[in-house]
Tab-separated table of C-alpha atoms in Angstrom:
chain	number	residue	atom	x	y	z
A	1	MET	CA	79.878	123.756	100.805
A	2	ARG	CA	77.823	120.554	100.595
A	3	LYS	CA	77.867	120.781	96.793
A	4	LEU	CA	81.656	121.213	96.771
A	5	THR	CA	82.080	118.168	99.000
A	6	PHE	CA	79.863	116.135	96.708
A	7	LEU	CA	81.858	117.212	93.643
A	8	LEU	CA	85.127	116.312	95.344
A	9	LEU	CA	83.802	112.880	96.314
A	10	PHE	CA	82.481	112.339	92.790
A	11	ALA	CA	85.837	113.318	91.295
A	12	LEU	CA	87.614	110.932	93.662
A	13	MET	CA	85.252	108.118	92.683
A	14	LEU	CA	85.875	108.807	89.005
A	15	THR	CA	89.635	108.677	89.620
A	16	VAL	CA	89.339	105.321	91.426
A	17	VAL	CA	87.078	103.888	88.701
A	18	LYS	CA	89.434	105.117	85.991
A	19	ALA	CA	92.423	103.531	87.759
A	20	GLN	CA	90.544	100.261	88.140
A	21	THR	CA	89.589	100.323	84.475
A	22	GLU	CA	93.203	100.968	83.452
A	23	ASP	CA	94.415	98.134	85.655
A	24	GLU	CA	91.757	95.769	84.331
A	25	LYS	CA	92.822	96.578	80.770
A	26	GLN	CA	96.499	96.144	81.600
A	27	LEU	CA	95.962	92.758	83.243
A	28	ARG	CA	93.751	91.644	80.352
A	29	ALA	CA	96.503	92.609	77.890
A	30	ILE	CA	99.101	90.718	79.943
A	31	TYR	CA	97.040	87.525	80.095
A	32	ASP	CA	96.137	87.751	76.404
A	33	MET	CA	99.785	88.062	75.390
A	34	ALA	CA	100.919	85.268	77.689
A	35	LEU	CA	98.272	82.877	76.385
A	36	THR	CA	98.695	83.666	72.699
A	37	LYS	CA	102.318	84.785	72.306
A	38	GLY	CA	104.054	83.399	75.372
A	39	LYS	CA	107.664	82.255	75.189
A	40	ALA	CA	107.894	80.356	78.490
A	41	TYR	CA	106.921	76.960	77.067
A	42	ASP	CA	109.436	77.164	74.210
A	43	TRP	CA	112.213	78.159	76.590
A	44	LEU	CA	111.306	75.313	78.930
A	45	ASN	CA	111.305	72.865	76.030
A	46	TYR	CA	114.917	73.763	75.273
A	47	LEU	CA	116.040	73.760	78.920
A	48	SER	CA	114.435	70.389	79.532
A	49	ASN	CA	114.942	68.477	76.304
A	50	GLN	CA	118.155	69.970	74.925
A	51	ILE	CA	120.009	70.567	78.215
A	52	GLY	CA	118.316	68.321	80.782
A	53	GLY	CA	118.966	68.064	84.524
A	54	ARG	CA	121.057	70.994	85.738
A	55	LEU	CA	122.761	69.939	88.958
A	56	SER	CA	125.032	72.639	90.402
A	57	GLY	CA	128.577	72.377	89.118
A	58	SER	CA	127.611	70.240	86.117
A	59	VAL	CA	128.216	70.864	82.423
A	60	GLN	CA	124.427	71.045	81.970
A	61	ALA	CA	124.173	73.810	84.565
A	62	GLN	CA	126.758	75.827	82.645
A	63	HIS	CA	124.868	75.253	79.388
A	64	ALA	CA	121.711	76.533	81.097
A	65	VAL	CA	123.552	79.670	82.208
A	66	GLU	CA	124.717	80.338	78.651
A	67	TYR	CA	121.324	79.613	77.105
A	68	THR	CA	119.237	81.770	79.438
A	69	LYS	CA	121.689	84.661	79.195
A	70	ALA	CA	121.502	84.505	75.400
A	71	GLN	CA	117.709	84.470	75.502
A	72	MET	CA	117.557	87.471	77.834
A	73	ASP	CA	120.094	89.258	75.634
A	74	SER	CA	117.660	88.817	72.742
A	75	LEU	CA	114.824	90.569	74.612
A	76	GLY	CA	116.361	94.021	74.338
A	77	LEU	CA	116.623	94.549	78.090
A	78	ASP	CA	118.576	97.450	79.522
A	79	ARG	CA	121.165	95.131	81.014
A	80	VAL	CA	121.936	91.397	81.185
A	81	TRP	CA	124.840	89.987	83.179
A	82	LEU	CA	126.296	86.986	84.985
A	83	GLN	CA	126.991	87.110	88.714
A	84	PRO	CA	129.760	84.659	89.725
A	85	VAL	CA	129.090	82.295	92.618
A	86	MET	CA	131.004	79.293	93.926
A	87	VAL	CA	128.817	76.194	94.153
A	88	PRO	CA	129.188	72.626	95.446
A	89	LYS	CA	129.871	69.837	92.982
A	90	TRP	CA	128.345	66.466	93.888
A	91	VAL	CA	128.250	63.706	91.261
A	92	ARG	CA	125.876	60.738	91.435
A	93	GLY	CA	128.090	58.260	89.618
A	94	THR	CA	126.732	54.983	88.246
A	95	ALA	CA	123.094	54.064	88.736
A	96	GLU	CA	122.282	52.906	92.266
A	97	PHE	CA	121.208	49.324	92.931
A	98	ALA	CA	119.411	47.808	95.930
A	99	TYR	CA	117.626	44.689	97.135
A	100	PHE	CA	116.478	43.081	100.342
A	101	GLU	CA	117.347	39.494	101.164
A	102	THR	CA	114.768	37.351	102.970
A	103	SER	CA	117.022	34.282	103.071
A	104	PRO	CA	120.446	33.503	101.599
A	105	GLY	CA	120.221	33.941	97.833
A	106	LEU	CA	116.529	34.978	97.834
A	107	THR	CA	116.374	38.677	96.963
A	108	THR	CA	113.885	41.309	95.813
A	109	ASN	CA	115.081	44.420	93.974
A	110	VAL	CA	113.750	47.835	95.051
A	111	PRO	CA	114.213	51.286	93.418
A	112	VAL	CA	116.593	53.621	95.271
A	113	CYS	CA	118.668	56.710	94.540
A	114	ALA	CA	121.430	58.427	96.479
A	115	LEU	CA	120.465	61.532	98.420
A	116	GLY	CA	122.248	64.673	97.269
A	117	GLY	CA	125.483	65.139	99.175
A	118	SER	CA	125.687	61.546	100.402
A	119	VAL	CA	128.913	59.603	100.511
A	120	ALA	CA	129.266	56.391	98.546
A	121	THR	CA	128.803	52.924	99.957
A	122	PRO	CA	131.973	50.860	100.440
A	123	ASP	CA	133.334	49.282	97.259
A	124	GLY	CA	131.017	46.448	96.320
A	125	GLY	CA	128.098	47.921	98.248
A	126	LEU	CA	126.758	47.663	101.781
A	127	LYS	CA	124.647	44.859	103.288
A	128	ALA	CA	123.254	44.846	106.808
A	129	GLU	CA	120.166	44.184	108.882
A	130	LEU	CA	117.478	46.875	108.966
A	131	ILE	CA	115.715	48.722	111.697
A	132	GLU	CA	112.599	50.717	110.781
A	133	VAL	CA	111.788	54.014	112.512
A	134	GLN	CA	109.135	56.671	111.979
A	135	GLY	CA	111.415	59.625	112.599
A	136	LEU	CA	114.317	61.160	114.481
A	137	GLU	CA	112.608	60.954	117.860
A	138	GLU	CA	112.134	57.201	117.627
A	139	LEU	CA	115.804	56.893	116.688
A	140	LYS	CA	116.763	58.504	120.001
A	141	GLU	CA	114.397	56.249	121.926
A	142	LEU	CA	115.970	53.096	120.464
A	143	GLY	CA	119.530	54.216	121.135
A	144	GLU	CA	122.885	52.742	120.158
A	145	GLU	CA	122.214	49.250	121.491
A	146	LYS	CA	119.510	48.557	118.891
A	147	ILE	CA	120.902	50.664	116.037
A	148	LYS	CA	124.632	49.970	115.946
A	149	GLY	CA	125.725	48.050	112.861
A	150	LYS	CA	122.345	48.320	111.145
A	151	ILE	CA	120.843	50.291	108.268
A	152	VAL	CA	118.208	52.717	109.558
A	153	PHE	CA	115.019	52.745	107.476
A	154	TYR	CA	113.101	56.008	107.930
A	155	ASN	CA	109.522	55.300	106.884
A	156	ARG	CA	107.410	58.226	108.044
A	157	PRO	CA	105.106	59.116	105.094
A	158	MET	CA	103.863	62.540	104.081
A	159	ASP	CA	100.574	63.269	105.823
A	160	PRO	CA	97.737	62.807	103.289
A	161	LYS	CA	95.342	64.781	105.510
A	162	GLN	CA	97.235	67.983	104.736
A	163	ILE	CA	95.489	69.863	101.915
A	164	SER	CA	98.678	71.821	101.286
A	165	THR	CA	101.141	69.202	100.115
A	166	PHE	CA	103.974	71.570	101.050
A	167	ASN	CA	102.865	71.310	104.664
A	168	ALA	CA	102.887	67.526	104.319
A	169	TYR	CA	106.409	67.715	102.888
A	170	GLY	CA	107.600	69.974	105.690
A	171	GLY	CA	106.224	67.509	108.217
A	172	CYS	CA	108.630	64.712	107.325
A	173	VAL	CA	111.565	66.107	105.328
A	174	ASP	CA	113.733	66.297	108.461
A	175	GLN	CA	114.348	62.532	108.228
A	176	ARG	CA	115.789	63.009	104.750
A	177	TYR	CA	117.889	66.051	105.593
A	178	SER	CA	119.263	65.039	109.003
A	179	GLY	CA	118.601	61.290	109.055
A	180	ALA	CA	122.114	60.155	108.176
A	181	ALA	CA	123.826	62.527	110.605
A	182	GLU	CA	121.573	61.436	113.474
A	183	ALA	CA	121.697	57.704	112.689
A	184	GLY	CA	125.489	57.811	112.476
A	185	LYS	CA	125.653	59.039	116.071
A	186	TYR	CA	124.176	55.711	117.203
A	187	GLY	CA	126.478	53.543	115.112
A	188	ALA	CA	124.263	52.967	112.068
A	189	VAL	CA	126.149	51.926	108.931
A	190	GLY	CA	123.696	53.397	106.410
A	191	VAL	CA	120.327	55.098	105.937
A	192	ILE	CA	117.344	54.434	103.663
A	193	VAL	CA	114.623	57.122	103.576
A	194	ARG	CA	111.083	56.843	102.264
A	195	SER	CA	110.679	59.220	99.307
A	196	MET	CA	108.887	62.520	99.889
A	197	ASN	CA	105.891	61.596	97.746
A	198	LEU	CA	102.194	61.204	98.533
A	199	ARG	CA	101.624	58.856	95.601
A	200	LEU	CA	102.548	55.173	95.643
A	201	ASP	CA	104.895	54.587	92.705
A	202	ASP	CA	108.310	53.230	91.771
A	203	TYR	CA	110.159	56.564	91.513
A	204	PRO	CA	112.695	57.261	94.262
A	205	HIS	CA	112.971	60.987	95.025
A	206	THR	CA	116.361	62.501	95.766
A	207	GLY	CA	116.946	65.749	97.664
A	208	SER	CA	119.506	67.480	99.819
A	209	MET	CA	120.840	66.009	103.035
A	210	SER	CA	123.451	67.203	105.512
A	211	TYR	CA	125.979	65.518	107.757
A	212	GLY	CA	126.273	68.631	109.904
A	213	ASP	CA	129.608	68.570	111.731
A	214	THR	CA	130.046	64.779	111.411
A	215	PRO	CA	133.712	64.001	110.576
A	216	VAL	CA	134.165	62.703	107.031
A	217	GLU	CA	135.372	59.299	108.203
A	218	ASN	CA	132.171	58.795	110.239
A	219	ARG	CA	129.669	59.675	107.519
A	220	VAL	CA	127.274	56.924	106.449
A	221	PRO	CA	125.706	56.556	102.974
A	222	ALA	CA	122.095	57.650	102.544
A	223	ALA	CA	119.596	56.762	99.816
A	224	ALA	CA	115.898	57.313	99.108
A	225	ILE	CA	113.597	54.396	98.358
A	226	SER	CA	110.417	54.706	96.280
A	227	THR	CA	107.101	54.772	98.148
A	228	LYS	CA	106.037	51.384	96.756
A	229	GLY	CA	109.451	50.020	97.665
A	230	ALA	CA	109.085	51.403	101.174
A	231	GLU	CA	105.670	49.790	101.606
A	232	LEU	CA	106.984	46.421	100.429
A	233	LEU	CA	110.098	46.662	102.582
A	234	SER	CA	108.122	47.608	105.683
A	235	ALA	CA	105.609	44.776	105.209
A	236	THR	CA	108.400	42.239	104.676
A	237	LEU	CA	110.327	43.500	107.690
A	238	LYS	CA	107.285	42.959	109.922
A	239	LEU	CA	107.058	39.345	108.744
A	240	ASN	CA	110.799	38.735	108.959
A	241	PRO	CA	112.780	41.178	111.149
A	242	ALA	CA	116.027	39.392	110.240
A	243	ILE	CA	116.026	40.389	106.551
A	244	LYS	CA	119.094	42.150	105.225
A	245	PHE	CA	119.235	45.150	102.923
A	246	TYR	CA	121.879	45.777	100.264
A	247	PHE	CA	122.580	48.954	98.328
A	248	ASN	CA	125.406	50.235	96.202
A	249	GLN	CA	126.074	53.855	95.197
A	250	THR	CA	129.224	55.514	93.882
A	251	CYS	CA	128.464	59.220	94.427
A	252	LYS	CA	131.252	61.649	95.261
A	253	VAL	CA	131.787	65.214	96.455
A	254	TYR	CA	134.335	67.320	94.552
A	255	PRO	CA	135.791	70.749	95.372
A	256	ASP	CA	133.530	73.757	94.771
A	257	VAL	CA	133.404	75.169	91.241
A	258	GLN	CA	132.417	78.547	89.831
A	259	SER	CA	128.959	79.062	88.397
A	260	TYR	CA	126.653	82.058	87.927
A	261	ASN	CA	123.363	83.706	88.691
A	262	VAL	CA	121.870	85.025	85.433
A	263	ILE	CA	120.323	88.498	85.734
A	264	GLY	CA	118.312	90.633	83.307
A	265	GLU	CA	117.038	94.125	84.046
A	266	ILE	CA	114.601	96.789	82.870
A	267	LYS	CA	115.624	100.152	84.319
A	268	GLY	CA	112.970	102.097	86.189
A	269	SER	CA	111.780	105.358	84.615
A	270	VAL	CA	110.940	107.204	87.858
A	271	TYR	CA	112.592	105.345	90.747
A	272	PRO	CA	115.498	103.480	89.129
A	273	ASN	CA	117.152	102.865	92.499
A	274	GLU	CA	114.147	100.948	93.797
A	275	ILE	CA	114.609	97.340	92.662
A	276	MET	CA	111.956	94.672	92.206
A	277	VAL	CA	113.039	91.062	91.657
A	278	VAL	CA	111.225	88.181	90.005
A	279	GLY	CA	113.005	84.841	89.917
A	280	GLY	CA	113.373	81.076	90.087
A	281	HIS	CA	116.335	78.729	90.452
A	282	LEU	CA	118.233	77.583	87.385
A	283	ASP	CA	119.738	74.457	88.908
A	284	SER	CA	117.805	71.200	89.328
A	285	TRP	CA	118.395	67.647	90.434
A	286	ASP	CA	119.819	65.232	87.895
A	287	LEU	CA	117.298	62.376	87.784
A	288	GLY	CA	114.762	64.140	85.563
A	289	ASP	CA	115.119	67.352	83.570
A	290	GLY	CA	113.846	69.717	86.278
A	291	SER	CA	110.855	71.022	84.326
A	292	HIS	CA	108.654	71.685	87.353
A	293	ASP	CA	111.511	72.214	89.828
A	294	ASP	CA	112.396	74.795	88.795
A	295	GLY	CA	112.562	75.195	85.043
A	296	ALA	CA	109.001	76.507	85.198
A	297	GLY	CA	109.928	79.309	87.587
A	298	VAL	CA	112.956	80.259	85.484
A	299	VAL	CA	111.067	80.633	82.203
A	300	GLN	CA	108.101	82.337	83.878
A	301	SER	CA	110.455	84.930	85.382
A	302	MET	CA	112.097	85.554	82.022
A	303	ASP	CA	108.677	85.941	80.416
A	304	VAL	CA	107.679	88.526	83.027
A	305	LEU	CA	110.281	90.919	81.600
A	306	ARG	CA	109.266	90.095	78.035
A	307	LEU	CA	105.570	90.627	78.766
A	308	ILE	CA	106.245	93.930	80.552
A	309	LYS	CA	108.119	95.193	77.497
A	310	ALA	CA	105.607	93.813	74.981
A	311	SER	CA	102.665	95.380	76.838
A	312	GLY	CA	104.115	98.857	76.388
A	313	TYR	CA	104.109	99.521	80.123
A	314	LYS	CA	107.033	101.655	81.308
A	315	PRO	CA	107.909	100.513	84.833
A	316	LYS	CA	108.612	103.189	87.413
A	317	ARG	CA	110.993	100.939	89.312
A	318	THR	CA	113.839	98.752	88.113
A	319	ILE	CA	112.637	95.190	87.492
A	320	ARG	CA	115.112	92.312	87.514
A	321	ALA	CA	114.700	88.697	86.582
A	322	VAL	CA	117.197	86.693	88.632
A	323	LEU	CA	117.852	83.055	87.749
A	324	PHE	CA	119.484	81.752	90.911
A	325	MET	CA	122.055	78.971	90.880
A	326	ASN	CA	122.294	76.233	93.544
A	327	GLU	CA	119.003	76.398	95.400
A	328	GLU	CA	118.766	72.619	95.588
A	329	ASN	CA	121.906	71.785	97.524
A	330	GLY	CA	123.289	74.939	99.044
A	331	LEU	CA	121.338	78.157	98.322
A	332	ARG	CA	124.620	79.726	97.263
A	333	GLY	CA	123.018	81.783	94.466
A	334	GLY	CA	120.397	83.380	96.706
A	335	ASN	CA	122.951	84.137	99.390
A	336	LYS	CA	125.425	85.604	96.893
A	337	TYR	CA	122.795	87.839	95.294
A	338	ALA	CA	121.768	89.238	98.695
A	339	GLU	CA	125.413	89.661	99.720
A	340	VAL	CA	126.277	91.664	96.596
A	341	ALA	CA	123.099	93.741	96.926
A	342	LYS	CA	124.072	94.665	100.480
A	343	GLN	CA	127.654	95.464	99.488
A	344	LYS	CA	126.389	97.822	96.768
A	345	GLY	CA	123.776	99.402	99.023
A	346	GLU	CA	120.982	98.462	96.621
A	347	ASN	CA	117.429	99.227	97.667
A	348	HIS	CA	115.255	96.165	97.048
A	349	VAL	CA	111.582	96.882	97.674
A	350	PHE	CA	109.859	93.747	96.330
A	351	ALA	CA	110.807	90.190	95.364
A	352	LEU	CA	108.654	87.423	93.895
A	353	GLU	CA	109.758	83.809	93.396
A	354	SER	CA	108.191	80.941	91.470
A	355	ASP	CA	109.441	77.633	92.871
A	356	ALA	CA	106.358	75.462	93.340
A	357	GLY	CA	105.943	73.951	89.879
A	358	GLY	CA	104.301	74.960	86.625
A	359	PHE	CA	100.785	73.961	87.622
A	360	THR	CA	97.648	76.145	87.553
A	361	PRO	CA	98.299	79.318	89.578
A	362	ARG	CA	96.023	79.798	92.584
A	363	GLY	CA	97.508	82.956	94.080
A	364	PHE	CA	100.376	84.160	96.236
A	365	SER	CA	101.781	84.029	99.729
A	366	PHE	CA	103.405	87.132	101.195
A	367	ASP	CA	106.024	87.829	103.809
A	368	THR	CA	105.191	91.423	104.667
A	369	ASP	CA	103.606	93.790	107.169
A	370	ASP	CA	99.881	94.439	107.581
A	371	ALA	CA	99.857	97.726	105.645
A	372	ASN	CA	101.341	96.201	102.492
A	373	PHE	CA	99.190	93.102	102.793
A	374	GLU	CA	96.034	95.228	102.994
A	375	GLN	CA	97.054	97.058	99.810
A	376	ILE	CA	97.685	93.741	98.067
A	377	GLN	CA	94.304	92.410	99.195
A	378	SER	CA	92.642	95.418	97.549
A	379	TRP	CA	93.814	94.004	94.187
A	380	GLU	CA	92.044	90.659	94.631
A	381	LYS	CA	89.078	91.729	92.469
A	382	LEU	CA	91.463	92.411	89.579
A	383	PHE	CA	92.674	88.791	89.698
A	384	LYS	CA	89.249	87.223	90.166
A	385	PRO	CA	88.495	86.897	86.402
A	386	TYR	CA	91.611	84.703	86.124
A	387	LEU	CA	90.554	82.441	89.020
A	388	ILE	CA	93.350	83.717	91.245
A	389	HIS	CA	91.955	83.946	94.755
A	390	LEU	CA	94.638	82.877	97.235
A	391	PHE	CA	96.240	85.853	98.981
A	392	GLU	CA	97.721	84.849	102.319
A	393	LYS	CA	100.486	85.909	104.660
A	394	GLY	CA	103.376	83.586	105.346
A	395	GLY	CA	106.254	82.383	103.187
A	396	SER	CA	107.814	83.491	99.912
A	397	GLY	CA	110.758	81.663	98.317
A	398	ALA	CA	114.078	80.191	99.426
A	399	ASP	CA	116.242	82.180	96.988
A	400	ILE	CA	114.737	85.561	97.862
A	401	GLY	CA	114.675	84.845	101.592
A	402	PRO	CA	118.217	86.208	102.151
A	403	LEU	CA	116.978	89.637	100.943
A	404	LYS	CA	114.555	89.858	103.871
A	405	GLU	CA	114.489	93.053	105.882
A	406	ASP	CA	111.691	95.223	107.242
A	407	ALA	CA	111.357	97.429	104.163
A	408	ILE	CA	110.961	94.691	101.534
A	409	VAL	CA	107.849	92.784	100.503
A	410	LEU	CA	108.555	89.124	99.654
A	411	ALA	CA	106.118	86.928	97.751
A	412	GLY	CA	105.811	83.425	96.338
A	413	LEU	CA	103.639	82.228	93.459
A	414	ARG	CA	101.331	79.470	94.723
A	415	PRO	CA	100.174	77.053	92.028
A	416	ASP	CA	97.888	74.115	92.784
A	417	SER	CA	100.115	71.732	94.764
A	418	GLN	CA	98.281	68.411	94.574
A	419	ARG	CA	100.474	66.846	91.844
A	420	TYR	CA	103.727	68.619	92.625
A	421	PHE	CA	105.283	65.952	94.843
A	422	ASP	CA	104.471	63.246	92.312
A	423	HIS	CA	107.415	64.712	90.364
A	424	HIS	CA	109.530	66.639	92.890
A	425	HIS	CA	113.232	65.575	92.722
A	426	ALA	CA	112.347	62.427	90.765
A	427	GLU	CA	113.008	60.885	87.360
A	428	ASN	CA	109.525	61.892	86.168
A	429	ASP	CA	110.056	65.637	86.639
A	430	THR	CA	110.078	66.054	82.885
A	431	PHE	CA	108.758	68.378	80.191
A	432	GLU	CA	105.747	66.270	79.170
A	433	HIS	CA	104.307	66.721	82.665
A	434	VAL	CA	104.079	70.519	82.268
A	435	ASN	CA	100.884	71.891	80.717
A	436	LYS	CA	101.549	74.799	78.355
A	437	ARG	CA	98.455	76.766	79.346
A	438	GLU	CA	99.044	76.343	83.079
A	439	LEU	CA	102.646	77.505	82.679
A	440	GLU	CA	101.553	80.592	80.716
A	441	LEU	CA	98.843	81.457	83.240
A	442	GLY	CA	101.528	81.439	85.915
A	443	ALA	CA	103.730	83.828	83.934
A	444	ALA	CA	100.793	86.193	83.372
A	445	THR	CA	99.819	86.094	87.046
A	446	MET	CA	103.361	86.944	88.128
A	447	THR	CA	103.580	89.764	85.579
A	448	SER	CA	100.287	91.204	86.810
A	449	LEU	CA	101.492	91.327	90.410
A	450	ILE	CA	104.785	92.918	89.339
A	451	TYR	CA	102.807	95.542	87.372
A	452	LEU	CA	100.574	96.418	90.337
A	453	MET	CA	103.441	96.517	92.830
A	454	ASP	CA	105.379	98.788	90.488
A	455	LYS	CA	102.474	101.102	89.718
A	456	TYR	CA	101.335	101.622	93.303
A	457	GLY	CA	104.579	100.870	95.083
A	458	PRO	CA	105.160	99.049	98.350
A	459	ILE	CA	104.065	101.006	101.435
A	460	LYS	CA	107.164	102.073	103.309
A	461	PRO	CA	107.185	101.465	107.065
A	462	LYS	CA	106.586	104.565	109.151
A	463	LYS	CA	109.559	105.767	111.136
A	464	ILE	CA	108.908	105.895	114.862
A	465	LYS	CA	109.996	109.169	116.348
A	466	GLY	CA	112.420	108.693	119.183
């Protein structure tokens, strides 16, 4: 009996070792292909340099839809299609211009850009006195008496003590998103917001903002100012509280237009009705060409399907690459994809998004239960040779968030974040700031996780007997 037990244990150990060896070989093959025959960098080159910024509703966004569909068509996937979605159309107009005036006729220019969704300034621009605040709470403390008729200058910086720059971003982005709506309640005539950037430079960073339920006639224009501009403006305002600020922007909101999510699929060989998604968002802001945000995630997701096919691995489950439209100023693509999936009764079991730049991958974050997270943690040793060692619970991706339900595992690729906000939503989010090798490592890391999740499958939650 003891001998039989020993033989069974030995056989089990051999099975585990064999599986580990197979997985090690598969991951090695994936990384080798990505680093020597990857397509992500070439695709990104075209998206960035031939198409450029891809703001929802723009001609460039439509060109990106057509290009990525054609590229996925060329991969020999089982199915490629466009999913219609109505998206907002906001146009920046002519280049913004701003200065502050220390005395009549004595002005200093500062770099600004309109926030996405903002209304224009009055014809000829807007000039008024400034009041500086550190956030929405201080705005409430000052009240209408001190704010009415002035331009509110939100100058709370990202916290440099935060090692995760995304946490630093989350700590102050409310002033950008809600600043205009809140300032308007107290009679402000305009809003200037310090750019969401840890570095001091001359690039203003745009981004989405919302007026909430503010009537159209009461909406005030909102612009971002570069971090160096904000420092200069704040220092000058302390010396001379009576300075005036001028800015001019001609942006405009048009009626919604039709666009598309772009979807490519490899059909599962064993469980075709279990769907795994890998994706990024195809739209970007218009100041740069959107290489890091989120051209990188788009081309990495496309390359996941290509690498799966090229490796010879036959997935058990259906794997889809979804290139979502309108993450930046509406999340319409993510919401539409989840809506259609629910209407069709599709069974999504896993979704992975890359929307944190094309920098060196460090690992993943997961929105899942303990059982699935423990299984994922058991794969850490497979990723160790590739210097991937971040596996943590909490957060995934904005576009895949609408798919969330108890049975699905959501994940986000987590590259090194230290340089991300140097480029985020700014004019310098361009192709030359993406490193080819880092981008390819990200694609290989995503493909490896997709492979492991497909091979071993998410752990389904146990049904509680009633």
